[in-house]
Amino acid sequence: MDAMEKIVSLCKRRGFIFPSSEIYGGLNGAWDYGPLGVELKRNLKQAWWDDMVAHHDETATPPGAPQPFGMVGLDSALLMNPKVWEASGHVGGFSDPMVDDRETRARYRADQLAVYALEFIGSDGKLERYDEVLFAAPGELGKSTPAELFEPHRKRVASLQKSKPGREARPVAVPGALQDEALRARVLAPGASAPGTLTAPRAFNLMFKTHVGALEDNQSVTYLRPETAQGIFVNFKNVTDTARVRVPFGIGQIGKAFRNEINPRNFTFRSREFEQMEIEFFCRAGEAAQWYQFWRERRFQWYLDLGIRPDKLRIRDHDKDELAHYSVATCDVEYEYPFGWGELEGIACRTDFDLKRHSEASGVRLEYFDPDTKEHYTPFVIEPAGGIDRMALTFLIDAYAEEEVEGETRVVLRLHPRIAPITVGVFPLVKKDGMPELAHGLEEELRELGFTTFYDEKAAIGRRYRRQDEVGTPWCVTIDGETPKDGTVTVRERDSMQQVRVPLREVGAHLREAQRTWRKG
Ligand code: ATP
């Protein structure tokens, strides 16, 4: 099993993530979170909300910030007046060019389909090119490995390779092959029997259309929101009129978003229904560059603070030609997934584009009035936007480890205690001598202190520990024969597997301290 398969299998086996409507064969791009998955997701949302919005201190200047700032929250409706999506440019422009395979009926995003010719290189350095047939494969030249790109055409590549003994095949890009009719006729698609089955790239709108009310006519069309951001922009006036916020300030929102992705894949990484956590941060145009830097660093650090391994995380600045038309600077916080580097969160300076567009389209002035300078102006916007499903997947991948312990393989999720679905397992060593009663009492006490607990009295103690390791429970507390005598229990730590004896009355305080000082081992 490769690394991704192991995560998918663990998620299924232990109740983190299931395919949606599985008993009917599932639905591509939709996922359900099971008893443990829902806790992980809730903890992630809570951590983000607390750190970014609820616990924000608007009188302090956080490291790297030019000055103190305000933060408030919002929960806007998923269905909105369709004019929102016309003004934002989504109705006209929220589309990816895609190609269809007329033979296999598969659909691909044109920018995610690599088209390549073959080059055979010998030890003498001489090159021989083969481009009679061009090959198309999901991936990106330069990013995907040759083996990944060859995969859908294994047999053909192997037979061509056979005819060039001593030379090694490598893929070389054929730019514009999907756009050019003559070249396209030579492209062999994955799973197709002959070249020339792909259509030219066509725009494909990613928004799910629906109808509001009883009549299914053009008047009743609206869309499931493809991002939470627009709900914030259209509420700009409501918030500034009521919340007594002053620029610079941010509005945070967590909520579902829907995109009819052409090619949902890599488990939950690219889904059709997902949740986003977005901040629209409003500032003066002249200060936007400084605030952009601040949010770039702050969001990157947030992942490190929650335990993501630093060597797996990077910031990638977008090149000028990658930028959305409204953006002057964008970067992605990227993680190195088993399938390569991918975007985890995007941070963009959206200028005053959105507020101005909605002002023009609605006729309502979305401006800020500065009470000190008596000036009306449209603020600039910095937007850190991340997806919770992608985040949950990233934390699971990053936390997953297999270790040899006493001749057996131990699977352990080294999740930060703040996000682990269960914080503490409580076990009686055996089901007698008053141990279950003491364990229940302790569990209740820990629950009252705000810990998520799990009581287990089945199977040998070693097996119970392993079951908790596998779902990332940072601590297990065992009541044993000593407890009634000296009032102490065993606290076992997940990562080091070390056990210490702690007075029963001090377990809560011990765990609090351990949580505060936790570092990924
Ligand atoms: P991508 O390039 O991967 O399609 P994007 O740049 O379109 O993503 P944004 O519009 O910036 O994504 O959305 C912000 C965040 O929402 C992303 O960083 C990602 O975490 C999440 N997200 C976007 N699309 C999806 C999806 N289809 N499935 C899961 N999460 C998603």
Coordinates of C-alpha atoms and ligand atoms in Angstrom, one line a residue:
M1 CA 0.0 0.0 0.0
D2 CA 1.3 3.5 -0.8
A3 CA 1.1 6.3 1.8
M4 CA -2.3 7.6 0.5
E5 CA -3.9 4.2 0.4
K6 CA -2.8 3.7 4.1
I7 CA -4.5 7.0 5.1
V8 CA -7.7 6.1 3.1
S9 CA -7.8 2.7 4.7
L10 CA -7.2 4.0 8.2
C11 CA -10.0 6.7 7.7
K12 CA -12.4 4.0 6.6
R13 CA -11.4 1.4 9.2
R14 CA -11.5 3.7 12.2
G15 CA -14.4 5.9 11.2
F16 CA -12.8 9.2 10.1
I17 CA -14.1 9.5 6.5
F18 CA -16.5 7.5 4.4
P19 CA -17.6 7.8 0.8
S20 CA -20.9 9.7 0.7
S21 CA -24.0 7.6 0.3
E22 CA -21.8 4.6 0.1
I23 CA -24.6 2.0 0.2
Y24 CA -25.7 3.3 -3.2
G25 CA -22.2 3.2 -4.7
G26 CA -21.1 6.6 -3.4
L27 CA -21.0 10.0 -5.2
N28 CA -17.8 11.2 -6.8
G29 CA -16.3 14.1 -4.9
A30 CA -18.5 13.9 -1.8
W31 CA -17.4 12.5 1.6
D32 CA -19.0 11.9 5.0
Y33 CA -17.1 12.4 8.3
G34 CA -17.6 9.6 10.8
P35 CA -17.5 9.7 14.6
L36 CA -13.8 10.5 14.8
G37 CA -13.6 12.6 11.6
V38 CA -16.3 14.9 12.8
E39 CA -14.3 15.6 16.0
L40 CA -11.1 16.2 14.1
K41 CA -12.9 18.7 11.8
R42 CA -14.7 20.4 14.6
N43 CA -11.4 20.8 16.5
L44 CA -9.7 22.3 13.5
K45 CA -12.5 24.8 12.9
Q46 CA -12.5 25.6 16.6
A47 CA -8.8 26.2 16.6
W48 CA -9.0 28.4 13.6
W49 CA -12.0 30.4 14.9
D50 CA -10.4 30.8 18.4
D51 CA -7.0 31.8 17.1
M52 CA -8.2 34.1 14.2
V53 CA -11.5 35.5 15.5
A54 CA -12.9 34.8 19.0
H55 CA -9.7 35.1 21.0
H56 CA -8.2 37.8 19.0
D57 CA -7.0 40.7 21.1
E58 CA -7.7 43.9 19.3
T59 CA -5.7 46.0 21.6
A60 CA -2.4 44.2 21.0
T61 CA -0.1 44.3 18.0
P62 CA 0.7 40.7 17.1
P63 CA 4.3 39.9 15.9
G64 CA 4.8 41.2 12.4
A65 CA 1.6 43.3 12.3
P66 CA 1.9 47.0 11.5
Q67 CA -0.7 47.9 14.3
P68 CA -3.5 46.4 16.3
F69 CA -6.6 45.3 14.4
G70 CA -10.1 44.1 14.9
M71 CA -11.6 40.7 14.0
V72 CA -15.3 39.7 13.8
G73 CA -17.2 36.7 12.5
L74 CA -20.0 36.1 10.1
D75 CA -22.2 33.2 8.9
S76 CA -23.8 34.1 5.6
A77 CA -26.4 32.1 3.7
L78 CA -25.3 29.5 1.2
L79 CA -27.9 30.6 -1.3
M80 CA -27.6 34.1 -2.5
N81 CA -29.2 36.5 -5.0
P82 CA -27.7 35.3 -8.3
K83 CA -26.6 38.9 -9.0
V84 CA -23.8 38.3 -6.5
W85 CA -22.3 35.8 -8.8
E86 CA -22.7 38.0 -11.9
A87 CA -21.0 40.9 -10.2
S88 CA -18.2 38.8 -8.7
G89 CA -17.4 37.4 -12.2
H90 CA -18.2 33.8 -11.3
V91 CA -21.1 33.4 -13.7
G92 CA -19.0 34.5 -16.6
G93 CA -15.6 33.5 -15.6
F94 CA -15.5 30.8 -12.9
S95 CA -14.6 28.1 -15.3
D96 CA -11.8 25.8 -16.1
P97 CA -10.9 24.7 -19.6
M98 CA -11.6 21.0 -19.9
V99 CA -11.3 18.3 -22.5
D100 CA -13.5 15.3 -22.9
D101 CA -12.5 12.0 -24.3
R102 CA -15.1 10.9 -26.8
E103 CA -14.1 7.2 -26.5
T104 CA -13.7 6.7 -22.7
R105 CA -16.0 9.5 -21.7
A106 CA -13.5 10.7 -19.2
R107 CA -13.2 14.4 -18.5
Y108 CA -10.0 16.3 -17.7
R109 CA -9.0 19.8 -16.7
A110 CA -6.8 20.9 -19.6
D111 CA -4.1 22.3 -17.3
Q112 CA -3.9 19.1 -15.4
L113 CA -3.4 16.9 -18.4
A114 CA 0.3 16.6 -19.5
V115 CA 0.9 15.9 -23.2
Y116 CA 4.3 14.6 -24.0
A117 CA 6.5 13.1 -26.7
L118 CA 9.2 10.6 -25.9
E119 CA 12.9 11.1 -26.1
F120 CA 15.3 8.3 -25.8
I121 CA 18.7 9.1 -24.4
G122 CA 21.7 6.8 -24.7
S123 CA 24.8 6.6 -22.5
D124 CA 26.6 8.4 -25.4
G125 CA 24.2 11.4 -24.7
K126 CA 22.6 11.1 -28.1
L127 CA 18.8 11.8 -28.3
E128 CA 16.2 10.2 -30.4
R129 CA 12.7 11.6 -30.5
Y130 CA 9.5 9.8 -31.0
D131 CA 6.4 12.0 -31.6
E132 CA 4.4 10.0 -34.1
V133 CA 2.0 9.5 -31.2
L134 CA 1.8 12.0 -28.3
F135 CA 0.8 10.8 -24.9
A136 CA -1.6 12.4 -22.5
A137 CA -1.6 11.6 -18.8
P138 CA -2.9 13.3 -15.7
G139 CA -0.1 15.3 -14.1
E140 CA 2.2 18.1 -14.9
L141 CA 5.6 17.9 -16.8
G142 CA 8.4 18.9 -14.5
K143 CA 6.2 18.1 -11.4
S144 CA 5.0 14.5 -11.9
T145 CA 7.6 11.8 -12.2
P146 CA 8.2 10.0 -15.6
A147 CA 6.8 6.8 -14.0
E148 CA 3.6 8.7 -13.1
L149 CA 3.3 10.1 -16.6
F150 CA 4.0 6.8 -18.3
E151 CA 1.6 4.9 -16.1
P152 CA -1.6 5.1 -18.4
H153 CA 0.6 4.1 -21.4
R154 CA 2.8 1.6 -19.7
K155 CA 2.6 -1.1 -22.4
R156 CA 3.2 1.2 -25.4
V157 CA 6.1 3.0 -23.7
A158 CA 7.6 -0.4 -22.7
S159 CA 7.4 -1.7 -26.2
L160 CA 8.9 1.5 -27.7
Q161 CA 11.6 1.2 -25.1
K162 CA 12.3 -2.3 -26.2
S163 CA 13.0 -1.2 -29.7
K164 CA 15.7 1.2 -28.4
P165 CA 18.0 -1.0 -26.4
G166 CA 20.4 0.8 -24.1
R167 CA 18.4 4.0 -24.3
E168 CA 16.2 5.5 -21.6
A169 CA 12.8 7.0 -22.3
R170 CA 11.8 10.3 -20.9
P171 CA 8.8 12.5 -21.4
V172 CA 9.2 15.9 -23.1
A173 CA 6.5 18.6 -23.2
V174 CA 4.6 19.4 -26.4
P175 CA 3.2 22.9 -25.6
G176 CA -0.2 23.8 -27.0
A177 CA -0.9 20.2 -28.1
L178 CA -4.5 20.2 -26.9
Q179 CA -5.3 23.6 -28.6
D180 CA -3.7 22.7 -32.0
E181 CA -6.0 20.5 -34.1
A182 CA -3.3 18.7 -36.0
L183 CA -1.3 17.9 -32.8
R184 CA -4.4 16.9 -30.9
A185 CA -5.2 14.3 -33.6
R186 CA -2.0 12.6 -32.6
V187 CA -2.7 12.6 -28.8
L188 CA -3.4 9.3 -27.2
A189 CA -5.6 9.7 -24.1
P190 CA -5.4 7.5 -21.0
G191 CA -7.4 4.3 -21.7
A192 CA -8.2 5.2 -25.3
S193 CA -7.5 2.6 -28.1
A194 CA -6.3 5.1 -30.7
P195 CA -5.1 8.8 -30.8
G196 CA -7.4 11.7 -31.6
T197 CA -10.3 11.1 -29.2
L198 CA -9.9 14.3 -27.1
T199 CA -12.0 17.4 -27.7
A200 CA -10.5 20.9 -27.8
P201 CA -10.5 22.5 -24.4
R202 CA -13.8 24.1 -23.5
A203 CA -14.9 26.4 -20.7
F204 CA -16.8 24.5 -18.0
N205 CA -18.5 26.5 -15.3
L206 CA -17.8 25.1 -11.9
M207 CA -20.9 26.4 -10.1
F208 CA -23.7 24.1 -9.2
K209 CA -26.9 25.6 -10.6
T210 CA -30.2 25.3 -8.7
H211 CA -33.7 26.7 -8.7
V212 CA -35.3 28.7 -5.9
G213 CA -39.1 28.2 -5.4
A214 CA -41.6 26.2 -7.3
L215 CA -40.9 27.3 -10.8
E216 CA -37.9 26.0 -12.7
D217 CA -37.4 28.8 -15.1
N218 CA -34.6 31.3 -15.9
Q219 CA -36.0 33.7 -13.2
S220 CA -35.5 31.2 -10.4
V221 CA -31.9 30.2 -11.1
T222 CA -29.3 30.6 -8.4
Y223 CA -26.1 28.8 -7.4
L224 CA -24.7 26.9 -4.5
R225 CA -21.9 29.2 -3.4
P226 CA -18.5 28.2 -4.8
E227 CA -16.7 30.2 -2.0
T228 CA -17.6 31.9 1.2
A229 CA -15.8 35.1 0.4
Q230 CA -18.7 36.8 -1.5
G231 CA -21.0 36.4 1.5
I232 CA -18.5 38.6 3.4
F233 CA -18.2 41.3 0.8
V234 CA -22.0 41.7 0.4
N235 CA -22.3 42.1 4.2
F236 CA -19.5 44.7 4.4
K237 CA -22.0 47.5 5.0
N238 CA -24.0 45.6 7.5
V239 CA -20.9 44.8 9.6
T240 CA -19.4 48.3 9.5
D241 CA -22.8 49.8 10.3
T242 CA -23.3 47.6 13.3
A243 CA -20.1 46.2 14.8
R244 CA -18.2 49.4 15.4
V245 CA -15.2 48.1 13.6
R246 CA -12.5 50.4 12.3
V247 CA -10.1 49.8 9.4
P248 CA -7.9 47.8 9.6
F249 CA -10.2 44.8 10.5
G250 CA -11.1 41.4 9.3
I251 CA -14.2 39.3 8.9
G252 CA -13.9 35.6 9.3
Q253 CA -16.3 33.0 8.1
I254 CA -16.5 29.2 8.1
G255 CA -18.9 27.4 5.8
K256 CA -19.6 25.0 3.0
A257 CA -18.7 25.7 -0.6
F258 CA -19.5 23.7 -3.7
R259 CA -17.6 23.4 -7.0
N260 CA -18.4 21.0 -9.7
E261 CA -14.8 20.0 -10.1
I262 CA -14.1 18.2 -13.3
N263 CA -11.8 15.7 -11.8
P264 CA -12.3 15.2 -8.0
R265 CA -9.4 13.2 -6.8
N266 CA -6.8 12.4 -4.1
F267 CA -9.4 11.5 -1.5
T268 CA -10.8 14.7 0.0
F269 CA -8.1 17.0 -1.4
R270 CA -10.3 17.9 -4.4
S271 CA -14.0 17.4 -3.5
R272 CA -17.1 18.9 -5.0
E273 CA -18.6 19.8 -1.6
F274 CA -16.1 21.1 1.0
E275 CA -15.8 23.6 3.8
Q276 CA -13.8 26.8 3.7
M277 CA -12.4 29.1 6.4
E278 CA -11.8 32.5 5.0
I279 CA -10.9 35.9 6.2
E280 CA -11.5 39.1 4.3
F281 CA -9.2 41.6 5.9
F282 CA -9.9 45.3 5.1
C283 CA -7.1 47.9 5.1
R284 CA -5.9 51.1 3.5
A285 CA -4.5 50.6 -0.1
G286 CA -1.1 52.0 1.0
E287 CA -0.8 49.5 3.8
A288 CA -1.9 46.4 1.8
A289 CA 1.6 45.2 1.1
Q290 CA 2.5 45.2 4.8
W291 CA -0.7 43.4 5.7
Y292 CA -0.3 40.9 3.0
Q293 CA 3.2 40.0 4.4
F294 CA 1.7 39.7 7.9
W295 CA -1.1 37.3 6.9
R296 CA 1.3 35.2 4.7
E297 CA 3.6 34.7 7.8
R298 CA 0.7 34.3 10.3
R299 CA -1.1 31.6 8.4
F300 CA 2.1 29.7 7.6
Q301 CA 3.0 29.8 11.3
W302 CA -0.4 28.6 12.4
Y303 CA 0.1 25.3 10.7
L304 CA 3.6 24.9 12.3
D305 CA 2.1 25.8 15.7
L306 CA -0.4 23.0 15.2
G307 CA 2.4 20.5 14.6
I308 CA 2.8 20.3 10.8
R309 CA 6.4 19.3 10.0
P310 CA 8.3 22.3 8.8
D311 CA 10.1 20.4 6.0
K312 CA 6.8 19.5 4.5
L313 CA 5.4 23.0 4.4
R314 CA 6.4 25.9 2.1
I315 CA 5.1 29.2 0.7
R316 CA 5.0 29.5 -3.0
D317 CA 4.5 32.9 -4.6
H318 CA 2.5 33.0 -7.7
D319 CA 4.1 34.3 -10.9
K320 CA 2.6 37.3 -12.4
D321 CA 0.9 35.2 -15.2
E322 CA -0.7 33.0 -12.6
L323 CA -2.5 35.8 -10.7
A324 CA -6.3 36.2 -10.9
H325 CA -7.2 39.4 -12.8
Y326 CA -8.1 41.2 -9.6
S327 CA -5.0 40.2 -7.6
V328 CA -1.7 42.0 -7.3
A329 CA 0.0 39.4 -5.1
T330 CA -0.9 35.8 -4.2
C331 CA 0.9 33.0 -2.6
D332 CA -0.1 29.5 -1.6
V333 CA 0.8 27.7 1.6
E334 CA 1.8 24.3 0.1
Y335 CA 2.2 20.9 1.7
E336 CA 4.2 18.0 0.3
Y337 CA 1.5 15.3 -0.1
P338 CA 2.3 11.8 -1.1
F339 CA 1.1 12.9 -4.6
G340 CA 3.4 16.0 -4.7
W341 CA 3.3 19.6 -3.5
G342 CA -0.3 21.0 -3.4
E343 CA -2.1 24.1 -2.2
L344 CA -3.4 24.0 1.4
E345 CA -4.3 27.6 1.7
G346 CA -4.1 30.7 -0.5
I347 CA -3.4 34.2 0.6
A348 CA -4.2 36.9 -1.9
C349 CA -4.4 40.6 -2.1
R350 CA -7.7 41.2 -3.9
T351 CA -7.3 45.0 -4.0
D352 CA -10.6 46.9 -3.9
F353 CA -12.0 44.8 -6.7
D354 CA -14.8 43.0 -5.0
L355 CA -16.2 45.9 -2.9
K356 CA -16.1 48.2 -6.0
R357 CA -17.8 45.6 -8.2
H358 CA -20.6 45.0 -5.7
S359 CA -21.0 48.8 -5.2
E360 CA -21.4 49.3 -9.0
A361 CA -23.7 46.3 -9.5
S362 CA -25.9 46.9 -6.4
G363 CA -25.9 50.7 -6.3
V364 CA -25.1 50.5 -2.6
R365 CA -21.8 52.3 -1.7
L366 CA -19.6 49.8 0.0
E367 CA -17.1 52.3 1.4
Y368 CA -15.5 53.0 4.7
F369 CA -15.8 56.3 6.5
D370 CA -12.8 57.2 8.5
P371 CA -14.0 59.3 11.5
D372 CA -10.6 60.8 12.0
T373 CA -9.8 62.0 8.5
K374 CA -13.5 62.4 7.5
E375 CA -12.6 60.5 4.3
H376 CA -14.7 58.0 2.4
Y377 CA -12.8 55.3 0.7
T378 CA -12.9 51.7 -0.6
P379 CA -10.5 49.5 1.4
F380 CA -8.1 47.0 0.0
V381 CA -8.6 43.4 0.9
I382 CA -6.2 40.6 1.9
E383 CA -7.8 37.2 1.8
P384 CA -6.4 34.1 3.6
A385 CA -8.6 31.2 2.4
G386 CA -8.2 27.6 3.4
G387 CA -10.2 24.5 3.1
I388 CA -11.0 22.4 6.2
D389 CA -11.3 19.1 4.4
R390 CA -7.9 19.6 2.8
M391 CA -6.6 20.7 6.2
A392 CA -8.0 17.6 8.0
L393 CA -6.4 15.4 5.3
T394 CA -3.1 17.2 5.6
F395 CA -3.0 16.9 9.4
L396 CA -3.8 13.1 9.1
I397 CA -1.1 12.6 6.5
D398 CA 1.5 14.6 8.5
A399 CA 0.6 12.8 11.7
Y400 CA 0.7 9.3 10.4
A401 CA 3.6 7.1 11.4
E402 CA 4.4 3.4 11.5
E403 CA 7.0 2.2 14.0
E404 CA 8.5 -1.1 15.0
V405 CA 7.7 -1.7 18.7
E406 CA 8.7 -5.0 20.3
G407 CA 8.6 -6.8 16.9
E408 CA 5.2 -5.4 16.0
T409 CA 4.2 -2.5 13.8
R410 CA 2.6 0.3 15.7
V411 CA 0.5 2.8 13.7
V412 CA 0.4 6.2 15.5
L413 CA -1.2 9.5 14.6
R414 CA 0.9 12.2 16.2
L415 CA -1.9 14.8 16.1
H416 CA -1.6 17.9 18.2
P417 CA -3.7 17.5 21.4
R418 CA -5.8 20.5 20.4
I419 CA -7.1 18.7 17.3
A420 CA -7.0 15.0 18.3
P421 CA -10.6 13.6 18.2
I422 CA -10.2 12.1 21.6
T423 CA -7.9 13.8 24.2
V424 CA -7.7 11.0 26.8
G425 CA -8.6 7.4 27.0
V426 CA -9.6 6.1 30.5
F427 CA -9.1 2.5 31.3
P428 CA -9.6 0.2 34.3
L429 CA -6.7 -2.4 34.1
V430 CA -9.2 -5.1 34.8
K431 CA -13.0 -5.2 35.1
K432 CA -13.1 -5.8 38.8
D433 CA -11.9 -4.7 42.3
G434 CA -13.6 -1.3 42.0
M435 CA -11.4 -0.2 39.0
P436 CA -14.3 0.4 36.6
E437 CA -16.1 2.6 39.1
L438 CA -12.9 4.7 39.7
A439 CA -12.3 4.9 36.0
H440 CA -15.9 6.1 35.3
G441 CA -15.5 8.7 38.1
L442 CA -12.2 10.0 36.6
E443 CA -13.7 10.1 33.1
E444 CA -16.6 12.2 34.3
E445 CA -14.3 14.6 36.0
L446 CA -12.1 15.0 32.9
R447 CA -15.1 15.5 30.7
E448 CA -16.3 18.3 33.0
L449 CA -12.9 19.9 32.6
G450 CA -13.5 20.0 28.9
F451 CA -11.4 17.0 27.7
T452 CA -12.9 14.6 25.1
T453 CA -12.7 11.2 26.7
F454 CA -13.1 7.6 25.8
Y455 CA -13.8 4.8 28.2
D456 CA -12.6 1.3 27.3
E457 CA -12.5 -1.8 29.4
K458 CA -12.2 -4.4 26.6
A459 CA -9.1 -6.4 25.6
A460 CA -5.6 -6.4 27.0
I461 CA -4.2 -3.1 28.1
G462 CA -1.5 -3.1 25.3
R463 CA -4.2 -3.5 22.6
R464 CA -6.3 -0.7 24.1
Y465 CA -3.2 1.6 24.0
R466 CA -2.6 0.7 20.3
R467 CA -6.2 1.4 19.4
Q468 CA -5.9 4.9 20.8
D469 CA -2.4 5.4 19.2
E470 CA -4.0 4.7 15.8
V471 CA -6.6 7.4 16.2
G472 CA -4.2 10.0 17.7
T473 CA -5.3 10.0 21.4
P474 CA -2.4 11.8 23.1
W475 CA -2.9 10.3 26.6
C476 CA -4.4 7.2 28.2
V477 CA -5.0 6.9 31.9
T478 CA -5.1 3.5 33.6
I479 CA -6.6 2.7 36.9
D480 CA -4.8 -0.3 38.3
G481 CA -4.4 -2.3 41.6
E482 CA -2.3 0.5 43.1
T483 CA -4.9 3.1 42.7
P484 CA -7.1 2.2 45.6
K485 CA -4.0 1.8 47.8
D486 CA -2.0 5.0 47.0
G487 CA -4.4 7.1 45.0
T488 CA -2.2 7.2 41.9
V489 CA -2.9 6.2 38.2
T490 CA -0.7 5.5 35.2
V491 CA -0.7 8.3 32.5
R492 CA 0.7 7.0 29.3
E493 CA 1.9 9.4 26.6
R494 CA 1.2 8.4 22.9
D495 CA 4.4 9.6 21.2
S496 CA 7.1 8.4 23.6
M497 CA 4.9 5.6 25.1
Q498 CA 6.3 6.7 28.4
Q499 CA 4.3 6.0 31.5
V500 CA 4.3 8.1 34.7
R501 CA 2.4 7.7 37.9
V502 CA 0.2 10.7 38.8
P503 CA -2.1 11.3 41.8
L504 CA -5.7 10.7 40.7
R505 CA -6.7 14.2 41.8
E506 CA -4.0 15.8 39.7
V507 CA -4.7 14.1 36.4
G508 CA -6.6 17.1 35.0
A509 CA -3.9 19.5 35.9
H510 CA -1.2 17.1 34.6
L511 CA -3.0 16.8 31.2
R512 CA -3.5 20.6 31.0
E513 CA 0.2 21.2 31.4
A514 CA 1.1 18.4 29.0
Q515 CA -1.2 19.9 26.4
R516 CA 0.3 23.3 26.9
T517 CA 3.9 22.1 26.4
W518 CA 3.2 19.5 23.7
R519 CA 5.7 19.5 20.8
K520 CA 5.8 17.1 17.9
G521 CA 8.4 14.4 18.6
Ligands
ATP1 P1 -7.2 24.7 -6.6 O1 -6.1 25.5 -7.4 O2 -6.6 23.6 -5.8 O3 -8.4 24.4 -7.4 P2 -8.1 27.2 -5.7 O4 -6.9 28.1 -5.8 O5 -9.2 27.3 -6.7 O6 -7.7 25.7 -5.4 P3 -9.3 28.8 -3.6 O7 -10.4 29.3 -4.5 O8 -8.2 29.7 -3.3 O9 -8.7 27.5 -4.2 O10 -9.9 28.2 -2.3 C1 -9.3 28.3 -1.0 C2 -9.1 27.0 -0.4 O11 -10.2 26.2 -0.5 C3 -8.0 26.1 -1.1 O12 -6.7 26.5 -0.6 C4 -8.3 24.7 -0.6 O13 -7.8 24.5 0.7 C5 -9.9 24.8 -0.5 N1 -10.4 24.2 -1.8 C6 -10.6 24.8 -3.0 N2 -11.1 23.9 -3.8 C7 -11.3 22.7 -3.1 C8 -11.8 21.5 -3.5 N3 -12.3 21.2 -4.7 N4 -11.9 20.5 -2.5 C9 -11.4 20.7 -1.3 N5 -10.9 21.9 -0.9 C10 -10.8 22.9 -1.8

